[in-house]
Amino acid sequence: MGKEREGSRVLAALFHEGRTFSHWQERAVSEALVEAAFELTCLGPTSGNCQPMRLALVRSPAAKERLLACVSSGNYEKVQTAPITAIVAYDRKFFELLPRLYPHTDARGWFTMNSALAEETGLRNSSLQGAYFILALRAQGLDCGPMSGFDADNVDAAFFPDRRWRTNFLLNIGYGDRSGLRPRLPRFDEVARWE
Amino acid sequence: MGKEREGSRVLAALFHEGRTFSHWQERAVSEALVEAAFELTCLGPTSGNCQPMRLALVRSPAAKERLLACVSSGNYEKVQTAPITAIVAYDRKFFELLPRLYPHTDARGWFTMNSALAEETGLRNSSLQGAYFILALRAQGLDCGPMSGFDADNVDAAFFPDRRWRTNFLLNIGYGDRSGLRPRLPRFDEVARWE
């Protein structure tokens, strides 16, 4: 029973109590916790082991200013007050690493010949990895605030000027202020059908 | 210490011991476990609470045959022998549900005027939800085998003939046969930079 309760506690932290935070405690976040989270993230599956996700972890005041110039007014304060804002991106040339990551065969040609497939694969798999990262951060006791309200082209220009990395979404990281939470929005659970 | 070990055990099941399985034990999977996993999945964050993921859980021999006609030769046996293969899809018209899921405002117009944004949002967020589903299935003691080697247009034609749902990836579900595992492929951990 003790074991089951503790296992349940971890699942509660990952899923039941996990919420999208907009308000943050004034409490510093250790780099080591974030790095432990992306070590877990790297273990999650991606297609052909392609692992296209890249992260820019924005923390310094100067880098925050550059990022704040790209976010929507509704997200400005969230980004400004979060201890860290991760730019969850993908490497548009992730396939160049495949000889190392997927040594069975030279899989580069699947993508060099088909740029639409490369973009879709980068977006799909960096999103999978972004989701693993959200849950891995929660497993470290941290809270998250993922966001899509920003100009991705501007973020790319400000942070990835060679355009090799493409911004997917933003993720505020810190210790959330639960007193600022509203009730959870409705869930759509009619998602599945058995065939 | 006991608590920490048990919490670590859950994380081990989700991340460290979780592997992509190609071989399956002949052991039935309870519907209730899969449904418990997608109840957890629904709790994960999506942009504007849009929750675009839809699942067709392919289990009957007749449905399996229809699906097998769409997969690559390298994935045929994996799908044939898995107790369940989930088609992880997204609703191309997910935004029609926004008045119910995101009642603050009528957000449908963000997408009705911009079909490229709707497709990208569907792909990104159904991928996030697909990743939550993979980890939630592992939390139920199940194993997964996600796959991208198939013809998505053919799967759509066979399972979603009105084309409202769009196939994102396939996910075999069952109890994996660990004796069929090879060593884990290399991980790319130079993903992050601090700014």
Short mmCIF file of C-alpha atoms in Angstrom, two decimals:
data_model
loop_
_atom_site.label_atom_id
_atom_site.label_comp_id
_atom_site.label_asym_id
_atom_site.label_seq_id
_atom_site.Cartn_x
_atom_site.Cartn_y
_atom_site.Cartn_z
CA MET A 1 0.00 0.00 0.00
CA GLY A 2 2.83 2.40 0.89
CA LYS A 3 4.48 1.60 -2.40
CA GLU A 4 1.28 2.05 -4.34
CA ARG A 5 0.61 5.39 -2.69
CA GLU A 6 4.09 6.61 -3.54
CA GLY A 7 3.81 5.47 -7.16
CA SER A 8 0.45 7.24 -7.27
CA ARG A 9 2.07 10.37 -5.91
CA VAL A 10 4.48 10.48 -8.84
CA LEU A 11 1.65 9.98 -11.32
CA ALA A 12 -0.32 12.68 -9.53
CA ALA A 13 2.59 15.08 -9.92
CA LEU A 14 2.97 14.23 -13.61
CA PHE A 15 -0.68 14.25 -14.61
CA HIS A 16 -3.33 15.01 -12.00
CA GLU A 17 -1.76 17.97 -10.22
CA GLY A 18 0.23 19.18 -13.19
CA ARG A 19 -1.23 22.43 -14.45
CA THR A 20 -0.25 25.13 -16.92
CA PHE A 21 1.11 27.94 -14.77
CA SER A 22 1.04 31.65 -15.57
CA HIS A 23 2.23 32.95 -12.19
CA TRP A 24 5.54 32.04 -10.57
CA GLN A 25 7.00 31.94 -7.11
CA GLU A 26 10.15 34.01 -6.59
CA ARG A 27 12.23 30.91 -6.16
CA ALA A 28 15.34 30.12 -8.15
CA VAL A 29 15.48 26.98 -10.28
CA SER A 30 18.59 24.84 -10.12
CA GLU A 31 20.26 24.14 -13.46
CA ALA A 32 20.88 20.61 -12.26
CA LEU A 33 17.13 19.87 -12.03
CA VAL A 34 16.52 21.10 -15.57
CA GLU A 35 19.46 19.10 -16.85
CA ALA A 36 18.20 15.99 -15.03
CA ALA A 37 14.87 16.54 -16.80
CA PHE A 38 16.38 16.65 -20.24
CA GLU A 39 18.46 13.57 -19.53
CA LEU A 40 15.16 11.76 -18.91
CA THR A 41 13.68 13.41 -22.01
CA CYS A 42 16.44 12.02 -24.22
CA LEU A 43 15.36 8.48 -23.26
CA GLY A 44 11.91 8.86 -24.84
CA PRO A 45 11.22 7.33 -28.26
CA THR A 46 11.49 9.21 -31.56
CA SER A 47 11.07 7.88 -35.07
CA GLY A 48 14.28 6.32 -36.33
CA ASN A 49 15.86 7.64 -33.10
CA CYS A 50 16.10 11.02 -34.83
CA GLN A 51 15.86 13.16 -31.62
CA PRO A 52 15.42 16.49 -33.41
CA MET A 53 14.55 18.60 -30.34
CA ARG A 54 16.92 21.39 -29.38
CA LEU A 55 16.53 23.72 -26.40
CA ALA A 56 17.54 27.29 -25.79
CA LEU A 57 17.07 27.90 -22.06
CA VAL A 58 16.49 31.62 -21.70
CA ARG A 59 17.41 32.93 -18.29
CA SER A 60 19.69 35.99 -18.49
CA PRO A 61 17.99 39.40 -18.46
CA ALA A 62 19.47 40.26 -21.86
CA ALA A 63 18.19 37.07 -23.50
CA LYS A 64 14.78 37.50 -21.80
CA GLU A 65 14.51 40.98 -23.35
CA ARG A 66 15.17 39.56 -26.82
CA LEU A 67 12.51 36.92 -26.27
CA LEU A 68 9.96 39.32 -24.79
CA ALA A 69 10.07 41.34 -28.02
CA CYS A 70 8.62 38.26 -29.81
CA VAL A 71 5.75 37.20 -27.52
CA SER A 72 2.10 38.25 -27.62
CA SER A 73 0.88 40.80 -25.08
CA GLY A 74 -1.08 38.08 -23.27
CA ASN A 75 2.10 36.09 -22.69
CA TYR A 76 4.44 38.98 -21.89
CA GLU A 77 4.17 38.91 -18.11
CA LYS A 78 4.30 35.10 -17.95
CA VAL A 79 7.62 35.07 -19.79
CA GLN A 80 8.95 38.08 -17.91
CA THR A 81 8.33 36.53 -14.49
CA ALA A 82 9.24 32.89 -15.19
CA PRO A 83 12.72 31.98 -13.90
CA ILE A 84 13.47 30.20 -17.20
CA THR A 85 11.74 30.16 -20.57
CA ALA A 86 12.79 27.27 -22.77
CA ILE A 87 12.57 27.71 -26.52
CA VAL A 88 11.64 24.19 -27.60
CA ALA A 89 12.98 24.00 -31.15
CA TYR A 90 14.05 21.41 -33.67
CA ASP A 91 17.11 21.11 -35.83
CA ARG A 92 15.97 21.37 -39.45
CA LYS A 93 19.02 19.27 -40.38
CA PHE A 94 18.53 16.68 -37.66
CA PHE A 95 19.01 14.00 -40.31
CA GLU A 96 22.70 14.82 -40.64
CA LEU A 97 23.19 13.11 -37.26
CA LEU A 98 21.42 9.89 -38.26
CA PRO A 99 24.59 7.93 -39.10
CA ARG A 100 25.51 8.34 -35.43
CA LEU A 101 22.03 7.98 -33.89
CA TYR A 102 20.63 5.26 -36.17
CA PRO A 103 23.68 3.33 -37.26
CA HIS A 104 21.78 0.37 -38.83
CA THR A 105 21.64 2.13 -42.17
CA ASP A 106 22.31 5.50 -43.74
CA ALA A 107 18.88 7.04 -43.29
CA ARG A 108 19.87 10.56 -44.32
CA GLY A 109 18.52 10.03 -47.82
CA TRP A 110 14.95 9.62 -46.49
CA PHE A 111 15.07 13.33 -45.68
CA THR A 112 17.61 15.00 -47.97
CA MET A 113 15.36 14.10 -50.90
CA ASN A 114 12.14 15.22 -49.22
CA SER A 115 12.21 18.52 -47.33
CA ALA A 116 8.47 18.35 -46.49
CA LEU A 117 9.03 14.99 -44.77
CA ALA A 118 12.02 16.46 -42.91
CA GLU A 119 9.95 19.40 -41.62
CA GLU A 120 7.03 17.19 -40.59
CA THR A 121 9.35 14.71 -38.88
CA GLY A 122 11.11 17.54 -37.04
CA LEU A 123 7.84 19.06 -35.86
CA ARG A 124 6.28 15.72 -34.85
CA ASN A 125 9.27 14.35 -33.01
CA SER A 126 10.34 17.58 -31.32
CA SER A 127 6.74 17.82 -30.07
CA LEU A 128 6.95 14.28 -28.67
CA GLN A 129 10.23 15.23 -26.99
CA GLY A 130 8.73 18.51 -25.75
CA ALA A 131 5.96 16.52 -24.07
CA TYR A 132 8.49 14.16 -22.47
CA PHE A 133 10.34 17.26 -21.24
CA ILE A 134 7.18 18.74 -19.67
CA LEU A 135 6.51 15.52 -17.75
CA ALA A 136 10.19 15.08 -16.85
CA LEU A 137 10.32 18.63 -15.44
CA ARG A 138 7.25 17.86 -13.36
CA ALA A 139 8.96 14.69 -12.15
CA GLN A 140 11.76 16.95 -10.82
CA GLY A 141 9.20 18.94 -8.84
CA LEU A 142 9.15 21.83 -11.31
CA ASP A 143 6.12 23.44 -12.94
CA CYS A 144 5.61 24.33 -16.59
CA GLY A 145 3.74 26.83 -18.70
CA PRO A 146 3.81 25.86 -22.39
CA MET A 147 2.80 28.60 -24.85
CA SER A 148 2.06 29.01 -28.53
CA GLY A 149 1.27 32.76 -28.50
CA PHE A 150 4.39 34.24 -30.10
CA ASP A 151 5.94 34.92 -33.47
CA ALA A 152 8.11 31.90 -34.31
CA ASP A 153 9.85 33.65 -37.21
CA ASN A 154 10.90 36.46 -34.91
CA VAL A 155 12.15 34.04 -32.26
CA ASP A 156 14.17 32.22 -34.92
CA ALA A 157 15.65 35.52 -36.10
CA ALA A 158 16.54 36.57 -32.54
CA PHE A 159 18.00 33.26 -31.34
CA PHE A 160 18.81 31.08 -34.35
CA PRO A 161 20.02 33.54 -36.98
CA ASP A 162 21.40 30.81 -39.24
CA ARG A 163 17.85 29.35 -39.29
CA ARG A 164 19.09 25.84 -38.71
CA TRP A 165 16.96 25.56 -35.55
CA ARG A 166 13.22 26.18 -35.90
CA THR A 167 11.13 27.27 -32.90
CA ASN A 168 8.29 24.87 -32.05
CA PHE A 169 6.85 26.21 -28.78
CA LEU A 170 7.86 28.13 -25.65
CA LEU A 171 7.89 26.63 -22.18
CA ASN A 172 8.06 28.65 -18.98
CA ILE A 173 9.76 26.73 -16.16
CA GLY A 174 9.75 27.46 -12.45
CA TYR A 175 7.84 26.86 -9.25
CA GLY A 176 4.26 27.79 -10.02
CA ASP A 177 2.08 29.92 -7.80
CA ARG A 178 -0.97 27.71 -7.27
CA SER A 179 -2.94 30.63 -5.81
CA GLY A 180 -3.02 32.06 -9.34
CA LEU A 181 -4.62 28.97 -10.86
CA ARG A 182 -8.15 28.90 -12.21
CA PRO A 183 -10.16 25.68 -12.31
CA ARG A 184 -8.94 23.19 -14.91
CA LEU A 185 -10.52 23.68 -18.33
CA PRO A 186 -12.87 20.94 -19.60
CA ARG A 187 -11.30 17.75 -20.88
CA PHE A 188 -12.43 16.05 -24.06
CA ASP A 189 -12.52 12.35 -23.32
CA GLU A 190 -14.49 11.06 -26.29
CA VAL A 191 -11.23 10.66 -28.14
CA ALA A 192 -11.06 6.93 -28.69
CA ARG A 193 -12.95 4.27 -30.56
CA TRP A 194 -12.23 0.54 -30.58
CA GLU A 195 -11.97 -1.09 -34.01
CA MET B 1 13.88 6.18 1.44
CA GLY B 2 11.12 3.67 0.71
CA LYS B 3 9.08 6.46 -0.77
CA GLU B 4 11.94 7.73 -2.86
CA ARG B 5 12.65 4.28 -4.19
CA GLU B 6 9.03 3.79 -5.18
CA GLY B 7 8.87 7.18 -6.89
CA SER B 8 12.07 6.24 -8.70
CA ARG B 9 10.49 2.96 -9.76
CA VAL B 10 7.67 4.81 -11.51
CA LEU B 11 10.15 7.10 -13.26
CA ALA B 12 12.20 4.07 -14.23
CA ALA B 13 9.12 2.48 -15.80
CA LEU B 14 8.28 5.70 -17.68
CA PHE B 15 11.75 6.62 -18.88
CA HIS B 16 14.69 4.38 -18.01
CA GLU B 17 13.20 0.95 -18.68
CA GLY B 18 10.72 2.11 -21.29
CA ARG B 19 11.82 0.82 -24.68
CA THR B 20 10.35 0.65 -28.16
CA PHE B 21 9.14 -2.93 -28.50
CA SER B 22 8.88 -4.93 -31.71
CA HIS B 23 8.08 -8.32 -30.15
CA TRP B 24 5.10 -9.04 -27.93
CA GLN B 25 4.14 -11.52 -25.29
CA GLU B 26 0.99 -13.53 -25.97
CA ARG B 27 -0.82 -11.82 -23.17
CA ALA B 28 -4.13 -10.03 -23.53
CA VAL B 29 -4.39 -6.32 -22.73
CA SER B 30 -7.30 -5.13 -20.66
CA GLU B 31 -9.37 -2.36 -22.21
CA ALA B 32 -9.62 -0.78 -18.78
CA LEU B 33 -5.84 -0.21 -18.62
CA VAL B 34 -5.81 1.49 -22.02
CA GLU B 35 -8.77 3.63 -21.06
CA ALA B 36 -7.09 4.58 -17.77
CA ALA B 37 -4.07 5.65 -19.83
CA PHE B 38 -6.07 7.93 -22.06
CA GLU B 39 -7.83 9.45 -19.09
CA LEU B 40 -4.37 10.48 -17.83
CA THR B 41 -3.44 11.63 -21.35
CA CYS B 42 -6.39 14.01 -21.47
CA LEU B 43 -4.99 15.86 -18.44
CA GLY B 44 -1.82 16.92 -20.29
CA PRO B 45 -1.53 20.47 -21.63
CA THR B 46 -2.36 21.50 -25.20
CA SER B 47 -2.35 24.98 -26.72
CA GLY B 48 -5.62 26.77 -26.02
CA ASN B 49 -6.80 23.45 -24.52
CA CYS B 50 -7.48 22.30 -28.09
CA GLN B 51 -6.93 18.55 -27.45
CA PRO B 52 -6.94 17.52 -31.12
CA MET B 53 -5.78 13.90 -30.64
CA ARG B 54 -8.15 11.14 -31.65
CA LEU B 55 -7.48 7.41 -31.33
CA ALA B 56 -8.62 4.41 -33.31
CA LEU B 57 -7.66 1.37 -31.25
CA VAL B 58 -7.26 -1.45 -33.74
CA ARG B 59 -7.77 -4.86 -32.21
CA SER B 60 -10.22 -6.97 -34.21
CA PRO B 61 -8.73 -9.28 -36.88
CA ALA B 62 -10.72 -7.55 -39.61
CA ALA B 63 -9.49 -4.07 -38.63
CA LYS B 64 -5.94 -5.38 -38.24
CA GLU B 65 -6.06 -6.69 -41.82
CA ARG B 66 -7.14 -3.27 -43.10
CA LEU B 67 -4.27 -1.64 -41.22
CA LEU B 68 -1.67 -4.23 -42.28
CA ALA B 69 -2.36 -3.34 -45.90
CA CYS B 70 -0.99 0.17 -45.14
CA VAL B 71 2.23 -0.54 -43.22
CA SER B 72 5.76 -1.00 -44.53
CA SER B 73 7.18 -4.51 -44.80
CA GLY B 74 9.52 -3.79 -41.87
CA ASN B 75 6.58 -3.01 -39.60
CA TYR B 76 4.19 -5.74 -40.80
CA GLU B 77 4.99 -8.37 -38.20
CA LYS B 78 5.12 -5.83 -35.34
CA VAL B 79 1.58 -4.70 -36.12
CA GLN B 80 0.35 -8.23 -36.80
CA THR B 81 1.53 -9.55 -33.44
CA ALA B 82 0.75 -6.55 -31.20
CA PRO B 83 -2.45 -7.06 -29.17
CA ILE B 84 -3.55 -3.50 -30.06
CA THR B 85 -2.31 -0.96 -32.58
CA ALA B 86 -3.49 2.57 -31.89
CA ILE B 87 -3.83 4.93 -34.81
CA VAL B 88 -2.85 8.23 -33.16
CA ALA B 89 -4.66 10.82 -35.26
CA TYR B 90 -5.91 14.36 -35.00
CA ASP B 91 -9.23 15.93 -35.84
CA ARG B 92 -8.61 18.39 -38.67
CA LYS B 93 -11.63 20.34 -37.39
CA PHE B 94 -10.61 20.25 -33.72
CA PHE B 95 -11.30 23.99 -33.57
CA GLU B 96 -15.05 23.43 -33.86
CA LEU B 97 -14.94 22.18 -30.24
CA LEU B 98 -13.15 25.25 -28.89
CA PRO B 99 -16.27 27.03 -27.62
CA ARG B 100 -16.69 24.07 -25.27
CA LEU B 101 -13.01 23.42 -24.43
CA TYR B 102 -11.78 27.02 -24.25
CA PRO B 103 -14.83 28.98 -23.19
CA HIS B 104 -13.01 32.28 -22.44
CA THR B 105 -13.45 33.45 -26.00
CA ASP B 106 -14.52 32.17 -29.38
CA ALA B 107 -11.16 30.98 -30.67
CA ARG B 108 -12.49 29.20 -33.75
CA GLY B 109 -11.63 32.16 -35.95
CA TRP B 110 -7.90 31.70 -35.26
CA PHE B 111 -8.11 28.54 -37.33
CA THR B 112 -11.03 28.86 -39.74
CA MET B 113 -9.18 31.73 -41.43
CA ASN B 114 -5.82 29.91 -41.52
CA SER B 115 -5.83 26.27 -42.56
CA ALA B 116 -2.01 25.98 -42.39
CA LEU B 117 -2.11 27.07 -38.73
CA ALA B 118 -4.89 24.54 -38.09
CA GLU B 119 -2.84 21.68 -39.60
CA GLU B 120 0.32 22.66 -37.73
CA THR B 121 -1.59 23.04 -34.45
CA GLY B 122 -3.25 19.65 -34.97
CA LEU B 123 0.06 17.93 -35.69
CA ARG B 124 1.96 19.63 -32.86
CA ASN B 125 -0.67 19.09 -30.18
CA SER B 126 -1.68 15.56 -31.17
CA SER B 127 2.03 14.72 -31.00
CA LEU B 128 2.22 16.17 -27.48
CA GLN B 129 -0.83 14.12 -26.54
CA GLY B 130 0.63 11.04 -28.25
CA ALA B 131 3.71 11.38 -26.06
CA TYR B 132 1.58 11.74 -22.91
CA PHE B 133 -0.26 8.59 -24.04
CA ILE B 134 3.00 6.62 -24.46
CA LEU B 135 4.12 7.53 -20.93
CA ALA B 136 0.63 6.98 -19.49
CA LEU B 137 0.49 3.49 -21.04
CA ARG B 138 3.88 2.72 -19.48
CA ALA B 139 2.51 3.98 -16.17
CA GLN B 140 -0.19 1.29 -16.47
CA GLY B 141 2.50 -1.38 -16.87
CA LEU B 142 2.03 -1.62 -20.65
CA ASP B 143 4.70 -1.38 -23.34
CA CYS B 144 4.65 0.62 -26.56
CA GLY B 145 6.04 0.50 -30.05
CA PRO B 146 5.51 3.81 -31.87
CA MET B 147 6.01 3.72 -35.65
CA SER B 148 6.21 6.10 -38.57
CA GLY B 149 6.77 3.52 -41.34
CA PHE B 150 3.38 3.44 -43.06
CA ASP B 151 1.34 5.27 -45.64
CA ALA B 152 -0.74 7.85 -43.77
CA ASP B 153 -2.98 8.60 -46.75
CA ASN B 154 -3.85 4.93 -47.05
CA VAL B 155 -4.57 4.65 -43.31
CA ASP B 156 -6.83 7.70 -43.56
CA ALA B 157 -8.65 6.16 -46.51
CA ALA B 158 -9.11 2.83 -44.70
CA PHE B 159 -10.19 4.20 -41.31
CA PHE B 160 -11.28 7.82 -41.71
CA PRO B 161 -12.98 7.92 -45.10
CA ASP B 162 -14.50 11.35 -44.52
CA ARG B 163 -10.89 12.61 -44.00
CA ARG B 164 -11.84 14.58 -40.92
CA TRP B 165 -9.29 12.63 -38.85
CA ARG B 166 -5.70 12.67 -40.05
CA THR B 167 -3.27 9.90 -39.07
CA ASN B 168 -0.20 11.13 -37.16
CA PHE B 169 1.61 7.93 -36.09
CA LEU B 170 0.93 4.31 -35.17
CA LEU B 171 1.47 2.87 -31.71
CA ASN B 172 1.64 -0.83 -30.92
CA ILE B 173 0.46 -1.61 -27.40
CA GLY B 174 0.94 -4.77 -25.36
CA TYR B 175 3.31 -6.52 -23.01
CA GLY B 176 6.69 -6.41 -24.70
CA ASP B 177 9.03 -9.33 -25.00
CA ARG B 178 12.26 -8.02 -23.49
CA SER B 179 14.23 -10.96 -24.84
CA GLY B 180 13.73 -9.44 -28.29
CA LEU B 181 15.29 -6.10 -27.35
CA ARG B 182 18.59 -4.87 -28.70
CA PRO B 183 20.77 -2.42 -26.75
CA ARG B 184 19.35 1.09 -26.62
CA LEU B 185 20.42 3.29 -29.53
CA PRO B 186 22.70 6.26 -28.78
CA ARG B 187 21.17 9.30 -27.16
CA PHE B 188 21.93 12.82 -28.28
CA ASP B 189 22.33 14.86 -25.13
CA GLU B 190 23.95 18.01 -26.52
CA VAL B 191 20.49 19.41 -27.07
CA ALA B 192 20.46 22.40 -24.75
CA ARG B 193 22.23 25.69 -24.41
CA TRP B 194 21.74 28.29 -21.66
CA GLU B 195 21.10 31.83 -22.82
#
